[in-house]
Backbone as numpy.savetxt, mean C-alpha at the origin, in Angstrom:
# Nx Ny Nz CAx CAy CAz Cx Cy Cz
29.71 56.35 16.82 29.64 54.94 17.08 30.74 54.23 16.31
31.12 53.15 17.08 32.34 52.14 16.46 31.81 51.19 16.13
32.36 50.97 14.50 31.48 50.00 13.60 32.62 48.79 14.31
32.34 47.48 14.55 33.17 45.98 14.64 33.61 45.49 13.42
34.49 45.09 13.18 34.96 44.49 12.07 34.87 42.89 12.39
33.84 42.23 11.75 34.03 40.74 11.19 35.48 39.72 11.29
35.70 39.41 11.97 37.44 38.65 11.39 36.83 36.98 11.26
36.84 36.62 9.97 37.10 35.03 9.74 38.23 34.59 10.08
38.29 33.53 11.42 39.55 32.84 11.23 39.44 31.01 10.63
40.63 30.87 10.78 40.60 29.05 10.63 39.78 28.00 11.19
39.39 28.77 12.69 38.55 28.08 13.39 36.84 27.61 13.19
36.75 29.44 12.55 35.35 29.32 11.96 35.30 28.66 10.96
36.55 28.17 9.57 36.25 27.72 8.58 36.04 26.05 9.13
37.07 25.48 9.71 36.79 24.62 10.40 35.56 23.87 11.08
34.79 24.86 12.02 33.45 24.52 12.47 32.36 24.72 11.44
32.23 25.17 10.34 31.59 25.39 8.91 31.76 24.64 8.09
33.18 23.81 8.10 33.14 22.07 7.09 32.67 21.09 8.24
32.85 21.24 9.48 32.08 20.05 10.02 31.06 19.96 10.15
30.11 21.32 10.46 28.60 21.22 10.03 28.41 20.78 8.42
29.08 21.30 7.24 28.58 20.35 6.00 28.86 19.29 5.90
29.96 18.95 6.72 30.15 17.40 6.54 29.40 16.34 7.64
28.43 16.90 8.32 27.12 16.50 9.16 25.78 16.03 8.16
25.67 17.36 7.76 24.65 17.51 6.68 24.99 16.85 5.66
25.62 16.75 5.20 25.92 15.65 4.10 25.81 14.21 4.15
26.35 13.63 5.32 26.26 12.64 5.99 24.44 12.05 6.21
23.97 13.19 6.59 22.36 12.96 7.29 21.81 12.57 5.88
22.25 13.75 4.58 21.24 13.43 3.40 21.44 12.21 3.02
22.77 11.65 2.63 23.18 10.40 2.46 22.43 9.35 3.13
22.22 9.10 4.12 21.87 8.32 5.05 20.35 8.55 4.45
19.63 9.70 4.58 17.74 9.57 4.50 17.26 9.40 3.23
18.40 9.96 1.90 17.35 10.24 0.97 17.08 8.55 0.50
18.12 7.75 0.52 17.16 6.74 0.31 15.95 6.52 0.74
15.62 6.73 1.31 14.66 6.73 2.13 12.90 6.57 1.14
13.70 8.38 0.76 12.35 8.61 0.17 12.61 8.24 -1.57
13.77 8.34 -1.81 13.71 7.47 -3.63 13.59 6.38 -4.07
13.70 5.74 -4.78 13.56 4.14 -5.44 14.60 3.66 -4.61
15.01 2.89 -3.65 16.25 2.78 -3.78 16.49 1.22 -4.02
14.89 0.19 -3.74 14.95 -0.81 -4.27 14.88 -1.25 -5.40
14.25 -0.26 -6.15 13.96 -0.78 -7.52 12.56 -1.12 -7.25
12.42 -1.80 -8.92 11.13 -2.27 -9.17 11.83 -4.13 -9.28
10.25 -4.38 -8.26 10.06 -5.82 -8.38 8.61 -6.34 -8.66
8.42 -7.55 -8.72 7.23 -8.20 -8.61 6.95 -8.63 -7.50
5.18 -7.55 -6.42 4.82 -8.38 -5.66 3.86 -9.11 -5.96
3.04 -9.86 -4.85 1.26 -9.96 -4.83 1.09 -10.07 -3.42
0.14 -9.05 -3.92 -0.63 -8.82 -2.41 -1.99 -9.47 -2.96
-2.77 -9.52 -1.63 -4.29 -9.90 -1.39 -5.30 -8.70 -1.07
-6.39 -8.27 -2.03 -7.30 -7.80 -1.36 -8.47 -8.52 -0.96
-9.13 -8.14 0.08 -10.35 -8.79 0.75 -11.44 -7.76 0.18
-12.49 -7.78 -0.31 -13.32 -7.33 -1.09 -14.81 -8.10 -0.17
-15.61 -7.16 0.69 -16.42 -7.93 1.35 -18.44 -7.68 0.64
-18.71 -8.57 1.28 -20.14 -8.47 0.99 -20.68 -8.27 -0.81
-20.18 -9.27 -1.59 -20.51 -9.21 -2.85 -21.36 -10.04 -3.13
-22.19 -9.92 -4.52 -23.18 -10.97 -4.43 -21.66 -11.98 -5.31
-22.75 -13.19 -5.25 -21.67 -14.26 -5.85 -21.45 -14.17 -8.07
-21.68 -13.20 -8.09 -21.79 -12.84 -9.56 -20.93 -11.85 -9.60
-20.15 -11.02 -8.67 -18.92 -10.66 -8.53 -17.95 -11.39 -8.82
-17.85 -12.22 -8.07 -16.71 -13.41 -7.38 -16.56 -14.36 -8.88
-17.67 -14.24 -9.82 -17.47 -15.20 -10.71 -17.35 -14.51 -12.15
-17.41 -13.11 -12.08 -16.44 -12.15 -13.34 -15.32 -12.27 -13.11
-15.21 -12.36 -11.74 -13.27 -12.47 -11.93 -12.42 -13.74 -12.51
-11.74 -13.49 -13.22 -10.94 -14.47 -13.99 -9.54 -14.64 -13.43
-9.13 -15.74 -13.17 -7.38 -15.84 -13.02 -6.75 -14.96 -14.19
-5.89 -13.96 -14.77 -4.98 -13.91 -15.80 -5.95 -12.58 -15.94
-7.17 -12.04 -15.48 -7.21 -10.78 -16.11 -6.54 -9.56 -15.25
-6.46 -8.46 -16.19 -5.46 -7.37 -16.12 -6.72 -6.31 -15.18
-6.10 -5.92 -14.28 -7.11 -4.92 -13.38 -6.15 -4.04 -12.84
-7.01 -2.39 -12.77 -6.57 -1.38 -12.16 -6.43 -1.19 -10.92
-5.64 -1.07 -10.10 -5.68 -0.75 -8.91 -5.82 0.58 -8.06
-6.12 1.42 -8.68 -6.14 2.74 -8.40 -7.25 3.54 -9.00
-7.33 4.56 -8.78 -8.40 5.54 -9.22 -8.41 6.11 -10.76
-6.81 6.08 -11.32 -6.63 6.49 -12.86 -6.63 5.33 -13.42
-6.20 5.03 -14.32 -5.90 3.74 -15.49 -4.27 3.55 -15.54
-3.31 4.22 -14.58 -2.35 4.06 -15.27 -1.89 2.88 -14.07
-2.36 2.36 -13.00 -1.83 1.57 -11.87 -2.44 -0.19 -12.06
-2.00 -0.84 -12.29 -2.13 -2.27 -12.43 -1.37 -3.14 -12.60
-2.25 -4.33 -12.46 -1.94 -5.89 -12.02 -2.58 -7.26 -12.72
-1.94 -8.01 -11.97 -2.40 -9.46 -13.09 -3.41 -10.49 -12.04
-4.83 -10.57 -11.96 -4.78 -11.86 -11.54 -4.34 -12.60 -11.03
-4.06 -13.42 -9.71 -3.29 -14.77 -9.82 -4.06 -15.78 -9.40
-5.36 -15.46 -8.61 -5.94 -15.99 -7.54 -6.89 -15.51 -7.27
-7.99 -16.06 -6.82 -9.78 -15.58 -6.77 -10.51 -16.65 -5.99
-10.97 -16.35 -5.12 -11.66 -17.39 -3.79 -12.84 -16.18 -3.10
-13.93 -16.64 -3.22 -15.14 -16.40 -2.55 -15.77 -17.76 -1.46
-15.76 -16.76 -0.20 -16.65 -17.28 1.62 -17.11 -16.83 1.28
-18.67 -17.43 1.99 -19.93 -16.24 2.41 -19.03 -15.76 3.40
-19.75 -14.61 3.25 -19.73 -13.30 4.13 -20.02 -13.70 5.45
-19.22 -12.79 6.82 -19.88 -12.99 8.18 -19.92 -11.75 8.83
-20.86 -12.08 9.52 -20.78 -10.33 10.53 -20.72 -10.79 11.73
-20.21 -10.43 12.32 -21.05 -10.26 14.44 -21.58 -9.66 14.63
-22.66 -10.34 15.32 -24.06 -10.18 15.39 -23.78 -10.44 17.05
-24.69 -9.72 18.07 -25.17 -9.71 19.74 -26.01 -10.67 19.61
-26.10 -11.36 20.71 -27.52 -12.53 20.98 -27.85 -11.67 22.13
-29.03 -10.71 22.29 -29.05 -10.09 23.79 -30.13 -11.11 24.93
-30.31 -12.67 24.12 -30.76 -13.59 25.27 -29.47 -14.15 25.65
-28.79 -14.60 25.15 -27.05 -15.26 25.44 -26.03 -14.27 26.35
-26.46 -12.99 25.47 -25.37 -12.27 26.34 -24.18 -12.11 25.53
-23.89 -12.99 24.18 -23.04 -13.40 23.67 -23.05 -12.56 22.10
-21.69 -12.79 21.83 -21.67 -12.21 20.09 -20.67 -13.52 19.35
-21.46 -13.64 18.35 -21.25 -14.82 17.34 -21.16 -14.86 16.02
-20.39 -15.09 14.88 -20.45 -14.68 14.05 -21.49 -15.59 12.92
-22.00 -15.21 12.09 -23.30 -15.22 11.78 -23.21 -14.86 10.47
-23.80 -16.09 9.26 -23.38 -16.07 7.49 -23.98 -15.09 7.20
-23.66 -14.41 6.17 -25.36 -13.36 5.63 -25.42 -13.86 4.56
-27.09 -14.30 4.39 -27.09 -15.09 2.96 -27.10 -14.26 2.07
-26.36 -14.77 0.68 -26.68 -14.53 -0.26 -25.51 -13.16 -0.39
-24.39 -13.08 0.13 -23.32 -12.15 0.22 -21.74 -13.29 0.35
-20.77 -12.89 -0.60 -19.59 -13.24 -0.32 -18.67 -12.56 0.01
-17.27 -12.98 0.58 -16.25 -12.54 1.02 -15.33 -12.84 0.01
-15.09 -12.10 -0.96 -13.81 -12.21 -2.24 -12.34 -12.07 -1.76
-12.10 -12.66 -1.96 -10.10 -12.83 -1.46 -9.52 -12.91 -3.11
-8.87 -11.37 -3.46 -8.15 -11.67 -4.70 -6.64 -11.62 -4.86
-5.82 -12.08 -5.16 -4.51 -12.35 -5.34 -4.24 -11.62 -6.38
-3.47 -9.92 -6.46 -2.86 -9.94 -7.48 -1.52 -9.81 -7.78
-0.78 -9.70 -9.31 0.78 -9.61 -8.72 0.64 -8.34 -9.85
1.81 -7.43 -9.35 1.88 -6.15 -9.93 3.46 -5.89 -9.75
3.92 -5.14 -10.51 5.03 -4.47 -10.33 5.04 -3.47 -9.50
5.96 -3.14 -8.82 6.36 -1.95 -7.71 7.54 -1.84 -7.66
7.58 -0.46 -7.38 8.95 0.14 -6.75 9.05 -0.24 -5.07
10.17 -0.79 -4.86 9.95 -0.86 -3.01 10.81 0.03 -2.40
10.38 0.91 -1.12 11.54 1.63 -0.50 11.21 1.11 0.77
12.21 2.01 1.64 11.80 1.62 3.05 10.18 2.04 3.38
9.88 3.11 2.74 8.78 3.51 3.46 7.40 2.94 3.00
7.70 2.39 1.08 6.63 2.04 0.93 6.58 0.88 -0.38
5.69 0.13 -0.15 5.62 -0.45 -2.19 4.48 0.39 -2.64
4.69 0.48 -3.95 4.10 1.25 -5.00 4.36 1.18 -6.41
2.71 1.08 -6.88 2.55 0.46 -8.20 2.17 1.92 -8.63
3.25 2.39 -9.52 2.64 3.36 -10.29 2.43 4.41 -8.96
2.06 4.76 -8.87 1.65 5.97 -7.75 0.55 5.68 -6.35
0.18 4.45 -6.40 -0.80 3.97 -5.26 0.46 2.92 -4.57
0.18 3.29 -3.44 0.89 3.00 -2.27 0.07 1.43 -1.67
0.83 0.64 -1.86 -0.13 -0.71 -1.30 0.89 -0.94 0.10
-0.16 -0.99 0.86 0.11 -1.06 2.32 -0.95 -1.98 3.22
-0.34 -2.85 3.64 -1.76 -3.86 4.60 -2.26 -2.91 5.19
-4.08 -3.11 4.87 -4.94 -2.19 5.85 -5.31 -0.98 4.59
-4.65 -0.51 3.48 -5.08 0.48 2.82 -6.23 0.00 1.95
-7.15 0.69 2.16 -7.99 1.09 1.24 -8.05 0.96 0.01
-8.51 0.25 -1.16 -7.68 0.21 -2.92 -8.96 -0.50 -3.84
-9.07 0.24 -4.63 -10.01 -0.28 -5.52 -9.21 -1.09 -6.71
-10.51 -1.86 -6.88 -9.92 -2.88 -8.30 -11.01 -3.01 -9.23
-10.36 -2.50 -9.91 -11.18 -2.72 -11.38 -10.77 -3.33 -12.28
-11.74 -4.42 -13.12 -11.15 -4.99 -14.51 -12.52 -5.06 -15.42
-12.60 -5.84 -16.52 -13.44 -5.44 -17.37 -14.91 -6.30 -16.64
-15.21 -5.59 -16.48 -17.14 -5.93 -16.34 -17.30 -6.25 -14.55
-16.39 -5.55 -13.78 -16.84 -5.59 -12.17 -15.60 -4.15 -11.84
-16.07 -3.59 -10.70 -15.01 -2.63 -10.03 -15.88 -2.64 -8.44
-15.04 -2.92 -7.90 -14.84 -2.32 -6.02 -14.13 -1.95 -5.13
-13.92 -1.27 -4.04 -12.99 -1.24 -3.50 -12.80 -2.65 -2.09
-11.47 -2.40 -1.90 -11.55 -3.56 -0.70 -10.62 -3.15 -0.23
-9.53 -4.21 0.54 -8.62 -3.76 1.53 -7.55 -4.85 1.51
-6.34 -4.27 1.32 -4.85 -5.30 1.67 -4.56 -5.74 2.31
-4.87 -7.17 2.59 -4.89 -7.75 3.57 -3.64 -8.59 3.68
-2.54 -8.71 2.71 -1.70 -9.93 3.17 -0.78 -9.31 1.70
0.67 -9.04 1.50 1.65 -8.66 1.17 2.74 -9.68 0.89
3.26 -10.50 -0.57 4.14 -11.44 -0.33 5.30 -10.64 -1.32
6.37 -10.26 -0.91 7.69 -9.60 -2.20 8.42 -10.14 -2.20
């Protein structure tokens, strides 16, 4: 049997810098993506915190310091604290109709906090929790903890 001999020419070195100089191009372009590439700023977002009694709504203080996450190392400041009663929709099956309807003795907490974050394209993040309208996020500060939901994002 006849072994082939390999020959590198110019051509191949050629088509071998334009593929790295593809790939190079692509990383450039994405990895921002996934690193800091904004930095850290100050946002405040809003969580909606539903169905509390009103002795929730009134531990919270403007100016106190609360966790936003599951460890101790993710937090924020206070800025803002507003309790609605609570509403549900409720069926009327004589009407035919659905209406929304107080539940006594339950509020709707709207809290304002401002926190530092890193912003990228893909996400803000305090510390390692990802605040995203619609996510899921507990808050804790001294003498109440719940979870609620991000409802409104200002950076």
């Amino acid at each position: 049997m006849s072994e082939k001999k390999i020959k590198f020419t110019v051509i191949d070195a050629v088509i071998i810098l334009v593929i790295l100089a593809a790939l190079a191009i692509g990383v450039k372009k994405v990895m921002p993506m996934f690193m800091n590439a904004g930095g850290d700023e100050k946002i405040d977002f809003t969580v909606l915190i539903q169905k509390e009694d009103i002795g929730f709504a009134d531990a919270i203080t403007v100016g106190d310091n609360v966790t936003v996450s599951l460890t101790e190392k993710d937090g924020g400041t206070v800025k803002d604290v507003k309790a609605e009663p609570a509403v549900t929709l409720a069926y009327n099956s004589i009407d035919g109709a659905y209406s929304n309807e107080i539940i006594e003795g339950k509020y709707d907490v709207y809290i304002t906090i401002e926190a530092e974050a890193s912003v990228s394209d893909l996400a803000l993040k305090t510390g390692g929790t990802a605040v995203k309208v619609g996510a899921e996020i507990p808050v804790r500060g001294k003498g109440y903890a719940s979870m609620g939901y991000v409802i409104d994002i200002n950076d």
